[in-house]
Amino acid sequence: MCSFVEHASKARAGDVGKDDRPWYLYKCTDSEYLDWYDEQPGPEIYSIQHHVIATSETTFDIPCTYEPRINYIEEKDNQESRPS
């Protein structure tokens, strides 16, 4: 079994090539994290999704019941789009 970091690295390389972007957003469809989350005490949430934000320095695992919304903002200085 591959670790999450290995899966993320392969997906990143396959989807965007060189790792030079500031962050990446993934939706995990076969998530060991959600398996673990479901075993924890607390209220049952049936339609939970697992989203991951990975940066060059850290990774955020986000359990939620809806798809995240991404907004792009134009920077006036260099006219590049960046996620907000």
PDB file of N, CA, C and O in Angstrom:
ATOM      1  N   MET A   1       0.843  -1.180   0.000  1.00  0.00           N
ATOM      2  CA  MET A   1       0.000   0.000   0.000  1.00  0.00           C
ATOM      3  C   MET A   1       0.887   1.241   0.000  1.00  0.00           C
ATOM      4  O   MET A   1       1.821   1.336   0.774  1.00  0.00           O
ATOM      5  N   CYS A   2       0.589   2.174  -0.880  1.00  0.00           N
ATOM      6  CA  CYS A   2       1.333   3.431  -0.944  1.00  0.00           C
ATOM      7  C   CYS A   2       0.823   4.392   0.116  1.00  0.00           C
ATOM      8  O   CYS A   2      -0.331   4.352   0.492  1.00  0.00           O
ATOM      9  N   SER A   3       1.711   5.248   0.572  1.00  0.00           N
ATOM     10  CA  SER A   3       1.295   6.274   1.519  1.00  0.00           C
ATOM     11  C   SER A   3       0.569   7.382   0.776  1.00  0.00           C
ATOM     12  O   SER A   3       0.648   7.504  -0.453  1.00  0.00           O
ATOM     13  N   PHE A   4      -0.145   8.200   1.515  1.00  0.00           N
ATOM     14  CA  PHE A   4      -0.860   9.320   0.904  1.00  0.00           C
ATOM     15  C   PHE A   4       0.093  10.251   0.181  1.00  0.00           C
ATOM     16  O   PHE A   4      -0.212  10.743  -0.898  1.00  0.00           O
ATOM     17  N   VAL A   5       1.266  10.490   0.759  1.00  0.00           N
ATOM     18  CA  VAL A   5       2.236  11.392   0.149  1.00  0.00           C
ATOM     19  C   VAL A   5       2.662  10.861  -1.222  1.00  0.00           C
ATOM     20  O   VAL A   5       2.775  11.620  -2.181  1.00  0.00           O
ATOM     21  N   GLU A   6       2.869   9.542  -1.326  1.00  0.00           N
ATOM     22  CA  GLU A   6       3.244   8.951  -2.610  1.00  0.00           C
ATOM     23  C   GLU A   6       2.120   9.118  -3.631  1.00  0.00           C
ATOM     24  O   GLU A   6       2.374   9.490  -4.780  1.00  0.00           O
ATOM     25  N   HIS A   7       0.872   8.854  -3.218  1.00  0.00           N
ATOM     26  CA  HIS A   7      -0.268   9.032  -4.116  1.00  0.00           C
ATOM     27  C   HIS A   7      -0.381  10.485  -4.565  1.00  0.00           C
ATOM     28  O   HIS A   7      -0.590  10.766  -5.744  1.00  0.00           O
ATOM     29  N   ALA A   8      -0.255  11.412  -3.626  1.00  0.00           N
ATOM     30  CA  ALA A   8      -0.375  12.832  -3.951  1.00  0.00           C
ATOM     31  C   ALA A   8       0.738  13.276  -4.890  1.00  0.00           C
ATOM     32  O   ALA A   8       0.504  14.029  -5.832  1.00  0.00           O
ATOM     33  N   SER A   9       1.958  12.801  -4.643  1.00  0.00           N
ATOM     34  CA  SER A   9       3.084  13.170  -5.501  1.00  0.00           C
ATOM     35  C   SER A   9       2.892  12.660  -6.926  1.00  0.00           C
ATOM     36  O   SER A   9       3.151  13.377  -7.889  1.00  0.00           O
ATOM     37  N   LYS A  10       2.428  11.423  -7.052  1.00  0.00           N
ATOM     38  CA  LYS A  10       2.177  10.858  -8.388  1.00  0.00           C
ATOM     39  C   LYS A  10       1.057  11.613  -9.094  1.00  0.00           C
ATOM     40  O   LYS A  10       1.154  11.917 -10.282  1.00  0.00           O
ATOM     41  N   ALA A  11      -0.013  11.916  -8.372  1.00  0.00           N
ATOM     42  CA  ALA A  11      -1.131  12.655  -8.971  1.00  0.00           C
ATOM     43  C   ALA A  11      -0.689  14.041  -9.391  1.00  0.00           C
ATOM     44  O   ALA A  11      -1.028  14.513 -10.475  1.00  0.00           O
ATOM     45  N   ARG A  12       0.075  14.697  -8.560  1.00  0.00           N
ATOM     46  CA  ARG A  12       0.555  16.047  -8.864  1.00  0.00           C
ATOM     47  C   ARG A  12       1.430  16.026 -10.105  1.00  0.00           C
ATOM     48  O   ARG A  12       1.267  16.829 -11.014  1.00  0.00           O
ATOM     49  N   ALA A  13       2.363  15.079 -10.174  1.00  0.00           N
ATOM     50  CA  ALA A  13       3.261  14.985 -11.324  1.00  0.00           C
ATOM     51  C   ALA A  13       2.489  14.653 -12.596  1.00  0.00           C
ATOM     52  O   ALA A  13       2.760  15.199 -13.665  1.00  0.00           O
ATOM     53  N   GLY A  14       1.487  13.779 -12.489  1.00  0.00           N
ATOM     54  CA  GLY A  14       0.704  13.399 -13.658  1.00  0.00           C
ATOM     55  C   GLY A  14      -0.225  14.490 -14.144  1.00  0.00           C
ATOM     56  O   GLY A  14      -0.450  14.643 -15.341  1.00  0.00           O
ATOM     57  N   ASP A  15      -0.768  15.268 -13.229  1.00  0.00           N
ATOM     58  CA  ASP A  15      -1.752  16.293 -13.598  1.00  0.00           C
ATOM     59  C   ASP A  15      -1.129  17.624 -13.980  1.00  0.00           C
ATOM     60  O   ASP A  15      -1.584  18.277 -14.904  1.00  0.00           O
ATOM     61  N   VAL A  16      -0.110  18.056 -13.263  1.00  0.00           N
ATOM     62  CA  VAL A  16       0.419  19.396 -13.492  1.00  0.00           C
ATOM     63  C   VAL A  16       1.904  19.429 -13.810  1.00  0.00           C
ATOM     64  O   VAL A  16       2.464  20.491 -14.020  1.00  0.00           O
ATOM     65  N   GLY A  17       2.550  18.276 -13.862  1.00  0.00           N
ATOM     66  CA  GLY A  17       3.976  18.251 -14.193  1.00  0.00           C
ATOM     67  C   GLY A  17       4.835  18.755 -13.061  1.00  0.00           C
ATOM     68  O   GLY A  17       4.662  18.356 -11.917  1.00  0.00           O
ATOM     69  N   LYS A  18       5.739  19.649 -13.368  1.00  0.00           N
ATOM     70  CA  LYS A  18       6.688  20.169 -12.394  1.00  0.00           C
ATOM     71  C   LYS A  18       5.971  20.766 -11.184  1.00  0.00           C
ATOM     72  O   LYS A  18       4.976  21.470 -11.314  1.00  0.00           O
ATOM     73  N   ASP A  19       6.496  20.479 -10.005  1.00  0.00           N
ATOM     74  CA  ASP A  19       5.893  20.914  -8.744  1.00  0.00           C
ATOM     75  C   ASP A  19       6.303  22.351  -8.431  1.00  0.00           C
ATOM     76  O   ASP A  19       7.118  22.602  -7.568  1.00  0.00           O
ATOM     77  N   ASP A  20       5.720  23.311  -9.156  1.00  0.00           N
ATOM     78  CA  ASP A  20       6.102  24.702  -8.933  1.00  0.00           C
ATOM     79  C   ASP A  20       4.905  25.609  -8.664  1.00  0.00           C
ATOM     80  O   ASP A  20       5.006  26.821  -8.713  1.00  0.00           O
ATOM     81  N   ARG A  21       3.772  25.028  -8.374  1.00  0.00           N
ATOM     82  CA  ARG A  21       2.594  25.820  -8.038  1.00  0.00           C
ATOM     83  C   ARG A  21       2.485  25.933  -6.520  1.00  0.00           C
ATOM     84  O   ARG A  21       2.952  25.071  -5.786  1.00  0.00           O
ATOM     85  N   PRO A  22       1.834  26.983  -6.023  1.00  0.00           N
ATOM     86  CA  PRO A  22       1.823  27.212  -4.584  1.00  0.00           C
ATOM     87  C   PRO A  22       0.994  26.214  -3.777  1.00  0.00           C
ATOM     88  O   PRO A  22       1.330  25.918  -2.653  1.00  0.00           O
ATOM     89  N   TRP A  23      -0.098  25.674  -4.338  1.00  0.00           N
ATOM     90  CA  TRP A  23      -0.893  24.689  -3.611  1.00  0.00           C
ATOM     91  C   TRP A  23      -1.751  23.884  -4.577  1.00  0.00           C
ATOM     92  O   TRP A  23      -1.949  24.265  -5.717  1.00  0.00           O
ATOM     93  N   TYR A  24      -2.274  22.771  -4.066  1.00  0.00           N
ATOM     94  CA  TYR A  24      -3.095  21.860  -4.861  1.00  0.00           C
ATOM     95  C   TYR A  24      -4.303  21.462  -4.052  1.00  0.00           C
ATOM     96  O   TYR A  24      -4.229  21.319  -2.836  1.00  0.00           O
ATOM     97  N   LEU A  25      -5.425  21.255  -4.712  1.00  0.00           N
ATOM     98  CA  LEU A  25      -6.652  20.814  -4.070  1.00  0.00           C
ATOM     99  C   LEU A  25      -7.048  19.470  -4.669  1.00  0.00           C
ATOM    100  O   LEU A  25      -7.120  19.329  -5.890  1.00  0.00           O
ATOM    101  N   TYR A  26      -7.281  18.489  -3.809  1.00  0.00           N
ATOM    102  CA  TYR A  26      -7.675  17.148  -4.245  1.00  0.00           C
ATOM    103  C   TYR A  26      -8.984  16.758  -3.582  1.00  0.00           C
ATOM    104  O   TYR A  26      -9.266  17.165  -2.459  1.00  0.00           O
ATOM    105  N   LYS A  27      -9.753  15.933  -4.265  1.00  0.00           N
ATOM    106  CA  LYS A  27     -10.897  15.262  -3.662  1.00  0.00           C
ATOM    107  C   LYS A  27     -10.553  13.779  -3.623  1.00  0.00           C
ATOM    108  O   LYS A  27     -10.281  13.169  -4.660  1.00  0.00           O
ATOM    109  N   CYS A  28     -10.538  13.199  -2.436  1.00  0.00           N
ATOM    110  CA  CYS A  28     -10.176  11.784  -2.274  1.00  0.00           C
ATOM    111  C   CYS A  28     -11.440  10.933  -2.369  1.00  0.00           C
ATOM    112  O   CYS A  28     -12.403  11.165  -1.651  1.00  0.00           O
ATOM    113  N   THR A  29     -11.411   9.957  -3.252  1.00  0.00           N
ATOM    114  CA  THR A  29     -12.585   9.111  -3.448  1.00  0.00           C
ATOM    115  C   THR A  29     -12.501   7.786  -2.700  1.00  0.00           C
ATOM    116  O   THR A  29     -13.511   7.205  -2.380  1.00  0.00           O
ATOM    117  N   ASP A  30     -11.305   7.305  -2.402  1.00  0.00           N
ATOM    118  CA  ASP A  30     -11.117   6.073  -1.638  1.00  0.00           C
ATOM    119  C   ASP A  30     -10.216   6.434  -0.467  1.00  0.00           C
ATOM    120  O   ASP A  30      -9.007   6.234  -0.506  1.00  0.00           O
ATOM    121  N   SER A  31     -10.818   6.969   0.591  1.00  0.00           N
ATOM    122  CA  SER A  31     -10.067   7.642   1.630  1.00  0.00           C
ATOM    123  C   SER A  31      -9.934   6.819   2.911  1.00  0.00           C
ATOM    124  O   SER A  31     -10.930   6.523   3.576  1.00  0.00           O
ATOM    125  N   GLU A  32      -8.711   6.483   3.264  1.00  0.00           N
ATOM    126  CA  GLU A  32      -8.453   5.852   4.557  1.00  0.00           C
ATOM    127  C   GLU A  32      -8.738   6.835   5.691  1.00  0.00           C
ATOM    128  O   GLU A  32      -9.120   6.437   6.787  1.00  0.00           O
ATOM    129  N   TYR A  33      -8.544   8.104   5.414  1.00  0.00           N
ATOM    130  CA  TYR A  33      -8.845   9.140   6.413  1.00  0.00           C
ATOM    131  C   TYR A  33     -10.325   9.107   6.794  1.00  0.00           C
ATOM    132  O   TYR A  33     -10.669   9.176   7.979  1.00  0.00           O
ATOM    133  N   LEU A  34     -11.226   8.987   5.800  1.00  0.00           N
ATOM    134  CA  LEU A  34     -12.659   8.919   6.112  1.00  0.00           C
ATOM    135  C   LEU A  34     -13.011   7.628   6.835  1.00  0.00           C
ATOM    136  O   LEU A  34     -13.884   7.624   7.695  1.00  0.00           O
ATOM    137  N   ASP A  35     -12.327   6.536   6.500  1.00  0.00           N
ATOM    138  CA  ASP A  35     -12.531   5.286   7.242  1.00  0.00           C
ATOM    139  C   ASP A  35     -12.192   5.502   8.710  1.00  0.00           C
ATOM    140  O   ASP A  35     -12.936   5.090   9.599  1.00  0.00           O
ATOM    141  N   TRP A  36     -11.061   6.139   8.961  1.00  0.00           N
ATOM    142  CA  TRP A  36     -10.648   6.446  10.330  1.00  0.00           C
ATOM    143  C   TRP A  36     -11.644   7.408  10.981  1.00  0.00           C
ATOM    144  O   TRP A  36     -12.057   7.214  12.121  1.00  0.00           O
ATOM    145  N   TYR A  37     -12.041   8.448  10.255  1.00  0.00           N
ATOM    146  CA  TYR A  37     -12.965   9.465  10.765  1.00  0.00           C
ATOM    147  C   TYR A  37     -14.287   8.831  11.188  1.00  0.00           C
ATOM    148  O   TYR A  37     -14.850   9.174  12.236  1.00  0.00           O
ATOM    149  N   ASP A  38     -14.789   7.882  10.390  1.00  0.00           N
ATOM    150  CA  ASP A  38     -16.055   7.218  10.696  1.00  0.00           C
ATOM    151  C   ASP A  38     -15.991   6.404  11.978  1.00  0.00           C
ATOM    152  O   ASP A  38     -17.015   6.171  12.621  1.00  0.00           O
ATOM    153  N   GLU A  39     -14.802   5.957  12.361  1.00  0.00           N
ATOM    154  CA  GLU A  39     -14.634   5.166  13.576  1.00  0.00           C
ATOM    155  C   GLU A  39     -14.565   6.014  14.841  1.00  0.00           C
ATOM    156  O   GLU A  39     -14.652   5.484  15.952  1.00  0.00           O
ATOM    157  N   GLN A  40     -14.436   7.325  14.702  1.00  0.00           N
ATOM    158  CA  GLN A  40     -14.314   8.212  15.852  1.00  0.00           C
ATOM    159  C   GLN A  40     -15.676   8.455  16.483  1.00  0.00           C
ATOM    160  O   GLN A  40     -16.696   8.447  15.803  1.00  0.00           O
ATOM    161  N   PRO A  41     -15.695   8.680  17.820  1.00  0.00           N
ATOM    162  CA  PRO A  41     -16.978   8.972  18.470  1.00  0.00           C
ATOM    163  C   PRO A  41     -17.529  10.322  18.015  1.00  0.00           C
ATOM    164  O   PRO A  41     -16.772  11.214  17.643  1.00  0.00           O
ATOM    165  N   GLY A  42     -18.829  10.433  18.036  1.00  0.00           N
ATOM    166  CA  GLY A  42     -19.472  11.688  17.648  1.00  0.00           C
ATOM    167  C   GLY A  42     -20.669  11.412  16.768  1.00  0.00           C
ATOM    168  O   GLY A  42     -20.996  10.258  16.483  1.00  0.00           O
ATOM    169  N   PRO A  43     -21.319  12.470  16.311  1.00  0.00           N
ATOM    170  CA  PRO A  43     -22.515  12.273  15.474  1.00  0.00           C
ATOM    171  C   PRO A  43     -22.144  11.655  14.127  1.00  0.00           C
ATOM    172  O   PRO A  43     -21.068  11.894  13.604  1.00  0.00           O
ATOM    173  N   GLU A  44     -23.070  10.849  13.604  1.00  0.00           N
ATOM    174  CA  GLU A  44     -22.847  10.233  12.296  1.00  0.00           C
ATOM    175  C   GLU A  44     -23.190  11.230  11.198  1.00  0.00           C
ATOM    176  O   GLU A  44     -24.252  11.838  11.213  1.00  0.00           O
ATOM    177  N   ILE A  45     -22.277  11.384  10.245  1.00  0.00           N
ATOM    178  CA  ILE A  45     -22.497  12.245   9.091  1.00  0.00           C
ATOM    179  C   ILE A  45     -22.375  11.347   7.868  1.00  0.00           C
ATOM    180  O   ILE A  45     -21.326  10.770   7.616  1.00  0.00           O
ATOM    181  N   TYR A  46     -23.450  11.205   7.105  1.00  0.00           N
ATOM    182  CA  TYR A  46     -23.489  10.194   6.056  1.00  0.00           C
ATOM    183  C   TYR A  46     -22.875  10.620   4.726  1.00  0.00           C
ATOM    184  O   TYR A  46     -22.287   9.816   4.036  1.00  0.00           O
ATOM    185  N   SER A  47     -23.013  11.830   4.339  1.00  0.00           N
ATOM    186  CA  SER A  47     -22.533  12.226   3.014  1.00  0.00           C
ATOM    187  C   SER A  47     -21.241  13.055   3.108  1.00  0.00           C
ATOM    188  O   SER A  47     -21.080  14.048   2.419  1.00  0.00           O
ATOM    189  N   ILE A  48     -20.325  12.625   3.939  1.00  0.00           N
ATOM    190  CA  ILE A  48     -19.094  13.386   4.141  1.00  0.00           C
ATOM    191  C   ILE A  48     -18.106  13.106   3.011  1.00  0.00           C
ATOM    192  O   ILE A  48     -18.050  12.003   2.478  1.00  0.00           O
ATOM    193  N   GLN A  49     -17.376  14.142   2.619  1.00  0.00           N
ATOM    194  CA  GLN A  49     -16.360  14.053   1.576  1.00  0.00           C
ATOM    195  C   GLN A  49     -15.000  14.378   2.181  1.00  0.00           C
ATOM    196  O   GLN A  49     -14.919  15.040   3.211  1.00  0.00           O
ATOM    197  N   HIS A  50     -13.955  13.925   1.529  1.00  0.00           N
ATOM    198  CA  HIS A  50     -12.587  14.200   1.977  1.00  0.00           C
ATOM    199  C   HIS A  50     -11.882  15.032   0.915  1.00  0.00           C
ATOM    200  O   HIS A  50     -11.668  14.577  -0.198  1.00  0.00           O
ATOM    201  N   HIS A  51     -11.530  16.258   1.277  1.00  0.00           N
ATOM    202  CA  HIS A  51     -10.777  17.146   0.401  1.00  0.00           C
ATOM    203  C   HIS A  51      -9.428  17.410   1.042  1.00  0.00           C
ATOM    204  O   HIS A  51      -9.298  17.428   2.269  1.00  0.00           O
ATOM    205  N   VAL A  52      -8.418  17.595   0.219  1.00  0.00           N
ATOM    206  CA  VAL A  52      -7.058  17.813   0.705  1.00  0.00           C
ATOM    207  C   VAL A  52      -6.489  19.047   0.025  1.00  0.00           C
ATOM    208  O   VAL A  52      -6.574  19.182  -1.196  1.00  0.00           O
ATOM    209  N   ILE A  53      -5.916  19.935   0.815  1.00  0.00           N
ATOM    210  CA  ILE A  53      -5.144  21.046   0.284  1.00  0.00           C
ATOM    211  C   ILE A  53      -3.696  20.751   0.634  1.00  0.00           C
ATOM    212  O   ILE A  53      -3.354  20.569   1.806  1.00  0.00           O
ATOM    213  N   ALA A  54      -2.850  20.646  -0.394  1.00  0.00           N
ATOM    214  CA  ALA A  54      -1.434  20.344  -0.193  1.00  0.00           C
ATOM    215  C   ALA A  54      -0.601  21.525  -0.670  1.00  0.00           C
ATOM    216  O   ALA A  54      -0.793  22.020  -1.783  1.00  0.00           O
ATOM    217  N   THR A  55       0.284  21.987   0.184  1.00  0.00           N
ATOM    218  CA  THR A  55       1.218  23.039  -0.181  1.00  0.00           C
ATOM    219  C   THR A  55       2.617  22.447  -0.156  1.00  0.00           C
ATOM    220  O   THR A  55       2.792  21.283   0.177  1.00  0.00           O
ATOM    221  N   SER A  56       3.604  23.237  -0.468  1.00  0.00           N
ATOM    222  CA  SER A  56       4.980  22.736  -0.419  1.00  0.00           C
ATOM    223  C   SER A  56       5.432  22.514   1.020  1.00  0.00           C
ATOM    224  O   SER A  56       6.425  21.841   1.252  1.00  0.00           O
ATOM    225  N   GLU A  57       4.696  23.048   1.988  1.00  0.00           N
ATOM    226  CA  GLU A  57       5.117  22.955   3.383  1.00  0.00           C
ATOM    227  C   GLU A  57       4.206  22.119   4.264  1.00  0.00           C
ATOM    228  O   GLU A  57       4.637  21.623   5.293  1.00  0.00           O
ATOM    229  N   THR A  58       2.923  21.961   3.898  1.00  0.00           N
ATOM    230  CA  THR A  58       2.001  21.232   4.769  1.00  0.00           C
ATOM    231  C   THR A  58       0.831  20.665   3.976  1.00  0.00           C
ATOM    232  O   THR A  58       0.663  20.979   2.802  1.00  0.00           O
ATOM    233  N   THR A  59       0.050  19.837   4.636  1.00  0.00           N
ATOM    234  CA  THR A  59      -1.137  19.240   4.036  1.00  0.00           C
ATOM    235  C   THR A  59      -2.305  19.410   4.994  1.00  0.00           C
ATOM    236  O   THR A  59      -2.161  19.198   6.191  1.00  0.00           O
ATOM    237  N   PHE A  60      -3.470  19.799   4.457  1.00  0.00           N
ATOM    238  CA  PHE A  60      -4.675  19.950   5.255  1.00  0.00           C
ATOM    239  C   PHE A  60      -5.692  18.924   4.781  1.00  0.00           C
ATOM    240  O   PHE A  60      -6.063  18.921   3.609  1.00  0.00           O
ATOM    241  N   ASP A  61      -6.140  18.048   5.684  1.00  0.00           N
ATOM    242  CA  ASP A  61      -7.216  17.109   5.397  1.00  0.00           C
ATOM    243  C   ASP A  61      -8.508  17.757   5.857  1.00  0.00           C
ATOM    244  O   ASP A  61      -8.629  18.156   7.019  1.00  0.00           O
ATOM    245  N   ILE A  62      -9.486  17.857   4.956  1.00  0.00           N
ATOM    246  CA  ILE A  62     -10.713  18.587   5.255  1.00  0.00           C
ATOM    247  C   ILE A  62     -11.921  17.672   5.044  1.00  0.00           C
ATOM    248  O   ILE A  62     -12.283  17.378   3.912  1.00  0.00           O
ATOM    249  N   PRO A  63     -12.531  17.198   6.142  1.00  0.00           N
ATOM    250  CA  PRO A  63     -13.780  16.465   6.000  1.00  0.00           C
ATOM    251  C   PRO A  63     -14.922  17.474   5.920  1.00  0.00           C
ATOM    252  O   PRO A  63     -14.994  18.401   6.729  1.00  0.00           O
ATOM    253  N   CYS A  64     -15.794  17.341   4.922  1.00  0.00           N
ATOM    254  CA  CYS A  64     -16.901  18.291   4.802  1.00  0.00           C
ATOM    255  C   CYS A  64     -18.071  17.642   4.074  1.00  0.00           C
ATOM    256  O   CYS A  64     -17.930  16.571   3.500  1.00  0.00           O
ATOM    257  N   THR A  65     -19.192  18.301   4.109  1.00  0.00           N
ATOM    258  CA  THR A  65     -20.403  17.762   3.485  1.00  0.00           C
ATOM    259  C   THR A  65     -20.725  18.429   2.160  1.00  0.00           C
ATOM    260  O   THR A  65     -21.793  18.213   1.612  1.00  0.00           O
ATOM    261  N   TYR A  66     -19.815  19.255   1.640  1.00  0.00           N
ATOM    262  CA  TYR A  66     -20.050  19.936   0.376  1.00  0.00           C
ATOM    263  C   TYR A  66     -18.734  20.153  -0.359  1.00  0.00           C
ATOM    264  O   TYR A  66     -17.660  20.089   0.228  1.00  0.00           O
ATOM    265  N   GLU A  67     -18.815  20.395  -1.652  1.00  0.00           N
ATOM    266  CA  GLU A  67     -17.641  20.690  -2.470  1.00  0.00           C
ATOM    267  C   GLU A  67     -17.127  22.088  -2.125  1.00  0.00           C
ATOM    268  O   GLU A  67     -17.938  23.010  -1.974  1.00  0.00           O
ATOM    269  N   PRO A  68     -15.823  22.264  -2.021  1.00  0.00           N
ATOM    270  CA  PRO A  68     -15.310  23.615  -1.764  1.00  0.00           C
ATOM    271  C   PRO A  68     -15.525  24.512  -2.979  1.00  0.00           C
ATOM    272  O   PRO A  68     -15.592  24.051  -4.116  1.00  0.00           O
ATOM    273  N   ARG A  69     -15.648  25.776  -2.738  1.00  0.00           N
ATOM    274  CA  ARG A  69     -15.806  26.763  -3.812  1.00  0.00           C
ATOM    275  C   ARG A  69     -14.482  27.501  -3.961  1.00  0.00           C
ATOM    276  O   ARG A  69     -13.930  28.000  -2.997  1.00  0.00           O
ATOM    277  N   ILE A  70     -13.983  27.562  -5.183  1.00  0.00           N
ATOM    278  CA  ILE A  70     -12.709  28.215  -5.459  1.00  0.00           C
ATOM    279  C   ILE A  70     -12.979  29.493  -6.239  1.00  0.00           C
ATOM    280  O   ILE A  70     -13.660  29.473  -7.262  1.00  0.00           O
ATOM    281  N   ASN A  71     -12.437  30.597  -5.766  1.00  0.00           N
ATOM    282  CA  ASN A  71     -12.540  31.884  -6.463  1.00  0.00           C
ATOM    283  C   ASN A  71     -11.153  32.286  -6.932  1.00  0.00           C
ATOM    284  O   ASN A  71     -10.187  32.178  -6.175  1.00  0.00           O
ATOM    285  N   TYR A  72     -11.043  32.758  -8.165  1.00  0.00           N
ATOM    286  CA  TYR A  72      -9.781  33.241  -8.695  1.00  0.00           C
ATOM    287  C   TYR A  72      -9.791  34.757  -8.722  1.00  0.00           C
ATOM    288  O   TYR A  72     -10.772  35.373  -9.140  1.00  0.00           O
ATOM    289  N   ILE A  73      -8.707  35.336  -8.269  1.00  0.00           N
ATOM    290  CA  ILE A  73      -8.574  36.789  -8.207  1.00  0.00           C
ATOM    291  C   ILE A  73      -7.433  37.207  -9.118  1.00  0.00           C
ATOM    292  O   ILE A  73      -6.332  36.661  -9.037  1.00  0.00           O
ATOM    293  N   GLU A  74      -7.680  38.163  -9.984  1.00  0.00           N
ATOM    294  CA  GLU A  74      -6.632  38.698 -10.857  1.00  0.00           C
ATOM    295  C   GLU A  74      -5.745  39.642 -10.057  1.00  0.00           C
ATOM    296  O   GLU A  74      -6.249  40.553  -9.394  1.00  0.00           O
ATOM    297  N   GLU A  75      -4.454  39.425 -10.112  1.00  0.00           N
ATOM    298  CA  GLU A  75      -3.513  40.346  -9.488  1.00  0.00           C
ATOM    299  C   GLU A  75      -3.197  41.455 -10.480  1.00  0.00           C
ATOM    300  O   GLU A  75      -2.908  41.187 -11.639  1.00  0.00           O
ATOM    301  N   LYS A  76      -3.242  42.686 -10.025  1.00  0.00           N
ATOM    302  CA  LYS A  76      -3.017  43.812 -10.927  1.00  0.00           C
ATOM    303  C   LYS A  76      -1.552  43.966 -11.302  1.00  0.00           C
ATOM    304  O   LYS A  76      -1.238  44.403 -12.393  1.00  0.00           O
ATOM    305  N   ASP A  77      -0.620  43.588 -10.421  1.00  0.00           N
ATOM    306  CA  ASP A  77       0.806  43.789 -10.692  1.00  0.00           C
ATOM    307  C   ASP A  77       1.314  42.933 -11.839  1.00  0.00           C
ATOM    308  O   ASP A  77       1.914  43.417 -12.775  1.00  0.00           O
ATOM    309  N   ASN A  78       1.073  41.616 -11.765  1.00  0.00           N
ATOM    310  CA  ASN A  78       1.639  40.738 -12.794  1.00  0.00           C
ATOM    311  C   ASN A  78       0.564  40.021 -13.609  1.00  0.00           C
ATOM    312  O   ASN A  78       0.886  39.160 -14.409  1.00  0.00           O
ATOM    313  N   GLN A  79      -0.698  40.362 -13.421  1.00  0.00           N
ATOM    314  CA  GLN A  79      -1.811  39.833 -14.193  1.00  0.00           C
ATOM    315  C   GLN A  79      -1.925  38.312 -14.157  1.00  0.00           C
ATOM    316  O   GLN A  79      -2.416  37.703 -15.076  1.00  0.00           O
ATOM    317  N   GLU A  80      -1.439  37.666 -13.081  1.00  0.00           N
ATOM    318  CA  GLU A  80      -1.602  36.214 -12.934  1.00  0.00           C
ATOM    319  C   GLU A  80      -2.834  35.929 -12.094  1.00  0.00           C
ATOM    320  O   GLU A  80      -3.126  36.660 -11.154  1.00  0.00           O
ATOM    321  N   SER A  81      -3.538  34.868 -12.417  1.00  0.00           N
ATOM    322  CA  SER A  81      -4.656  34.439 -11.584  1.00  0.00           C
ATOM    323  C   SER A  81      -4.124  33.613 -10.434  1.00  0.00           C
ATOM    324  O   SER A  81      -3.182  32.849 -10.599  1.00  0.00           O
ATOM    325  N   ARG A  82      -4.737  33.782  -9.291  1.00  0.00           N
ATOM    326  CA  ARG A  82      -4.367  32.968  -8.148  1.00  0.00           C
ATOM    327  C   ARG A  82      -5.632  32.614  -7.392  1.00  0.00           C
ATOM    328  O   ARG A  82      -6.574  33.404  -7.353  1.00  0.00           O
ATOM    329  N   PRO A  83      -5.686  31.424  -6.764  1.00  0.00           N
ATOM    330  CA  PRO A  83      -6.872  31.049  -5.994  1.00  0.00           C
ATOM    331  C   PRO A  83      -6.994  31.905  -4.748  1.00  0.00           C
ATOM    332  O   PRO A  83      -5.998  32.358  -4.204  1.00  0.00           O
ATOM    333  N   SER A  84      -8.186  32.150  -4.316  1.00  0.00           N
ATOM    334  CA  SER A  84      -8.407  32.885  -3.069  1.00  0.00           C
ATOM    335  C   SER A  84      -8.867  31.953  -1.986  1.00  0.00           C
ATOM    336  O   SER A  84      -9.312  30.875  -2.237  1.00  0.00           O
TER     337      SER A  84
END
